[in-house]
């Protein structure tokens, strides 16, 4: 098997479509796939799933489950080593800024997954495939892990995903807890700061919260976000800027 | 460094307490630690944390963050390979049955972490250290990972945690969705099945839900659990048994 792989004899069996996929994977991952079928599966969105057995459909969802876990572990280790003096709350928050649907979706698009994803999204609402590239990116990580093992996969994640597409310094700045900054300030200055939920708009799945920050009962800033917490952070950040607090 | 480790010269520097810890780790992990300081940190609960730098305390919480991620990845891969025809919903649910606070706590106690954990729980409520052994088990996984790498750590997890302490067959049976079983039955038999929340007791953090399952408006079974979903499952399971439905 090893010699077969070394000589890349399996590539002789590739059809045109396979060759195209293998070339695309090489660009993204840094080397050609050993087991192309893993990557064929990784780029197959559930909307284009094939029934392989009675009631069992083959799509990238299982690989996504695996890739999500491997990605979580690799990013955890990276942050653990990079920030030896930060507590687990900081590590958890920083990781969730990296590994979340929005950012993975963005990266998935940037590395060109839109060119190779197989999907059938006709007749589906916009939201049902909003995270298709992020999901596929996770599935790709799962495929790389199974194809090449942990060490290779870790290297792939760190050099091809994390380092080019995430500005850690920037992420860390925003992990700064603006809410606690403004509360510290209020205690120092002896002012009363309060957060009020002004409105919630959007659909069930994609809500937008608007928070008002009041200082001494007067509206000082506002913030919006997809969660109450994010909206509060945004409002607090705006207040910090307005008050010219050093961050 | 390698020869130093090979000859185990570092063990000459162990004091009595170190020797005891190294021996305990050997029993749990299967081989002696290379870097004992990782394990010293892993067994230090936050209640017994040492201040190592202004405002920075050294406890096992950071290692717990790392170990949690590694454990998640290893269990994900194990289930992915073991159940090639099950969907990601099943994999996710099965993993959460394995990697959860209660079960990790139980395993942590069973492998003897209570003998080596350093904690200072005087004056703390019972609940604040309820998951101390589960947390320490995760920290131990993190320490093994850093000490020996992924392959060794995966082997440790599979052979020393998963295989001896988790009965996968049993877990899978309970992952069977009893609620959907009973709903299928109701549709087949044309009976009306409903779930009612009867009561919620306990404290804010440790609630107990009781659910009544009614068939044709008559109470048929009851179930309790720490979440509404679990209580429903329990009620549905009891109903399946009472109705002698094949599972």
PDB file of C-alpha atoms in Angstrom, chain A residues 38 41 52-53 56 59 61-66 68-70 72-81 83-88 91-92 95 145-146 150-151 154, chain B residues 38 41 52-53 56 59 61-66 68-70 72-81 83-88 91-92 95 145-146 150-151 154:
ATOM      1  CA  UNK A  38     -12.242  11.093   1.969  1.00  0.00           C
ATOM      2  CA  UNK A  41     -16.990  12.979   0.888  1.00  0.00           C
ATOM      3  CA  UNK A  52     -25.188   4.439   0.226  1.00  0.00           C
ATOM      4  CA  UNK A  53     -27.292   1.988   2.177  1.00  0.00           C
ATOM      5  CA  UNK A  56     -27.973   5.960   5.222  1.00  0.00           C
ATOM      6  CA  UNK A  59     -22.548  13.550   3.158  1.00  0.00           C
ATOM      7  CA  UNK A  61     -21.738  15.838   8.162  1.00  0.00           C
ATOM      8  CA  UNK A  62     -19.893  13.013   9.884  1.00  0.00           C
ATOM      9  CA  UNK A  63     -16.526  14.383   8.771  1.00  0.00           C
ATOM     10  CA  UNK A  64     -17.652  17.787   9.988  1.00  0.00           C
ATOM     11  CA  UNK A  65     -18.261  16.316  13.443  1.00  0.00           C
ATOM     12  CA  UNK A  66     -14.759  14.863  13.466  1.00  0.00           C
ATOM     13  CA  UNK A  68     -14.791  20.228  14.478  1.00  0.00           C
ATOM     14  CA  UNK A  69     -13.331  18.190  17.350  1.00  0.00           C
ATOM     15  CA  UNK A  70      -9.825  18.073  15.872  1.00  0.00           C
ATOM     16  CA  UNK A  72     -10.981  22.500  18.663  1.00  0.00           C
ATOM     17  CA  UNK A  73      -8.099  20.477  20.080  1.00  0.00           C
ATOM     18  CA  UNK A  74      -5.446  21.984  17.817  1.00  0.00           C
ATOM     19  CA  UNK A  75      -6.576  25.549  18.469  1.00  0.00           C
ATOM     20  CA  UNK A  76      -6.779  24.792  22.209  1.00  0.00           C
ATOM     21  CA  UNK A  77      -3.177  23.579  22.278  1.00  0.00           C
ATOM     22  CA  UNK A  78      -1.980  26.501  20.191  1.00  0.00           C
ATOM     23  CA  UNK A  79      -3.556  29.042  22.539  1.00  0.00           C
ATOM     24  CA  UNK A  80      -2.473  27.102  25.626  1.00  0.00           C
ATOM     25  CA  UNK A  81       1.152  27.330  24.553  1.00  0.00           C
ATOM     26  CA  UNK A  83      -0.536  32.389  26.251  1.00  0.00           C
ATOM     27  CA  UNK A  84       1.073  30.757  29.279  1.00  0.00           C
ATOM     28  CA  UNK A  85      -0.189  33.371  31.714  1.00  0.00           C
ATOM     29  CA  UNK A  86      -3.801  33.675  30.625  1.00  0.00           C
ATOM     30  CA  UNK A  87      -6.564  31.808  32.373  1.00  0.00           C
ATOM     31  CA  UNK A  88      -8.913  29.231  30.886  1.00  0.00           C
ATOM     32  CA  UNK A  91      -8.481  30.663  26.277  1.00  0.00           C
ATOM     33  CA  UNK A  92     -12.079  29.503  25.885  1.00  0.00           C
ATOM     34  CA  UNK A  95     -10.947  29.904  20.824  1.00  0.00           C
ATOM     35  CA  UNK A 145      -6.885  14.108   9.845  1.00  0.00           C
ATOM     36  CA  UNK A 146      -7.988  10.688   8.617  1.00  0.00           C
ATOM     37  CA  UNK A 150      -2.822  14.260  13.718  1.00  0.00           C
ATOM     38  CA  UNK A 151       0.616  15.817  13.296  1.00  0.00           C
ATOM     39  CA  UNK A 154      -2.230  20.121  13.124  1.00  0.00           C
TER      40      UNK A 154
ATOM     41  CA  UNK B  38       2.850  18.962  34.320  1.00  0.00           C
ATOM     42  CA  UNK B  41      -0.120  21.162  38.015  1.00  0.00           C
ATOM     43  CA  UNK B  52       3.107  32.304  40.386  1.00  0.00           C
ATOM     44  CA  UNK B  53       3.104  35.861  39.138  1.00  0.00           C
ATOM     45  CA  UNK B  56      -1.703  34.779  37.953  1.00  0.00           C
ATOM     46  CA  UNK B  59      -4.082  25.586  38.981  1.00  0.00           C
ATOM     47  CA  UNK B  61      -7.884  24.885  34.994  1.00  0.00           C
ATOM     48  CA  UNK B  62      -5.788  25.643  31.924  1.00  0.00           C
ATOM     49  CA  UNK B  63      -4.817  21.984  31.562  1.00  0.00           C
ATOM     50  CA  UNK B  64      -8.479  21.092  31.973  1.00  0.00           C
ATOM     51  CA  UNK B  65      -9.311  23.331  29.005  1.00  0.00           C
ATOM     52  CA  UNK B  66      -6.689  21.558  26.906  1.00  0.00           C
ATOM     53  CA  UNK B  68     -11.252  18.623  27.445  1.00  0.00           C
ATOM     54  CA  UNK B  69     -10.469  19.471  23.821  1.00  0.00           C
ATOM     55  CA  UNK B  70      -8.139  16.498  23.323  1.00  0.00           C
ATOM     56  CA  UNK B  72     -13.341  15.427  22.677  1.00  0.00           C
ATOM     57  CA  UNK B  73     -11.243  14.828  19.581  1.00  0.00           C
ATOM     58  CA  UNK B  74     -10.139  11.335  20.571  1.00  0.00           C
ATOM     59  CA  UNK B  75     -13.646  10.223  21.495  1.00  0.00           C
ATOM     60  CA  UNK B  76     -14.971  11.785  18.268  1.00  0.00           C
ATOM     61  CA  UNK B  77     -12.517   9.806  16.154  1.00  0.00           C
ATOM     62  CA  UNK B  78     -13.191   6.604  18.072  1.00  0.00           C
ATOM     63  CA  UNK B  79     -16.944   6.874  17.520  1.00  0.00           C
ATOM     64  CA  UNK B  80     -16.505   8.010  13.916  1.00  0.00           C
ATOM     65  CA  UNK B  81     -14.573   4.845  13.115  1.00  0.00           C
ATOM     66  CA  UNK B  83     -19.953   3.532  13.812  1.00  0.00           C
ATOM     67  CA  UNK B  84     -19.486   4.072  10.080  1.00  0.00           C
ATOM     68  CA  UNK B  85     -23.200   4.081   9.322  1.00  0.00           C
ATOM     69  CA  UNK B  86     -24.491   6.354  12.062  1.00  0.00           C
ATOM     70  CA  UNK B  87     -25.135  10.017  11.474  1.00  0.00           C
ATOM     71  CA  UNK B  88     -23.472  12.947  13.199  1.00  0.00           C
ATOM     72  CA  UNK B  91     -22.139  10.594  17.205  1.00  0.00           C
ATOM     73  CA  UNK B  92     -22.643  13.910  18.990  1.00  0.00           C
ATOM     74  CA  UNK B  95     -19.993  11.523  22.773  1.00  0.00           C
ATOM     75  CA  UNK B 145      -0.932  15.116  25.917  1.00  0.00           C
ATOM     76  CA  UNK B 146       1.780  17.691  26.603  1.00  0.00           C
ATOM     77  CA  UNK B 150      -1.149  12.935  20.746  1.00  0.00           C
ATOM     78  CA  UNK B 151      -0.621   9.279  19.823  1.00  0.00           C
ATOM     79  CA  UNK B 154      -5.045   8.820  22.459  1.00  0.00           C
TER      80      UNK B 154
END
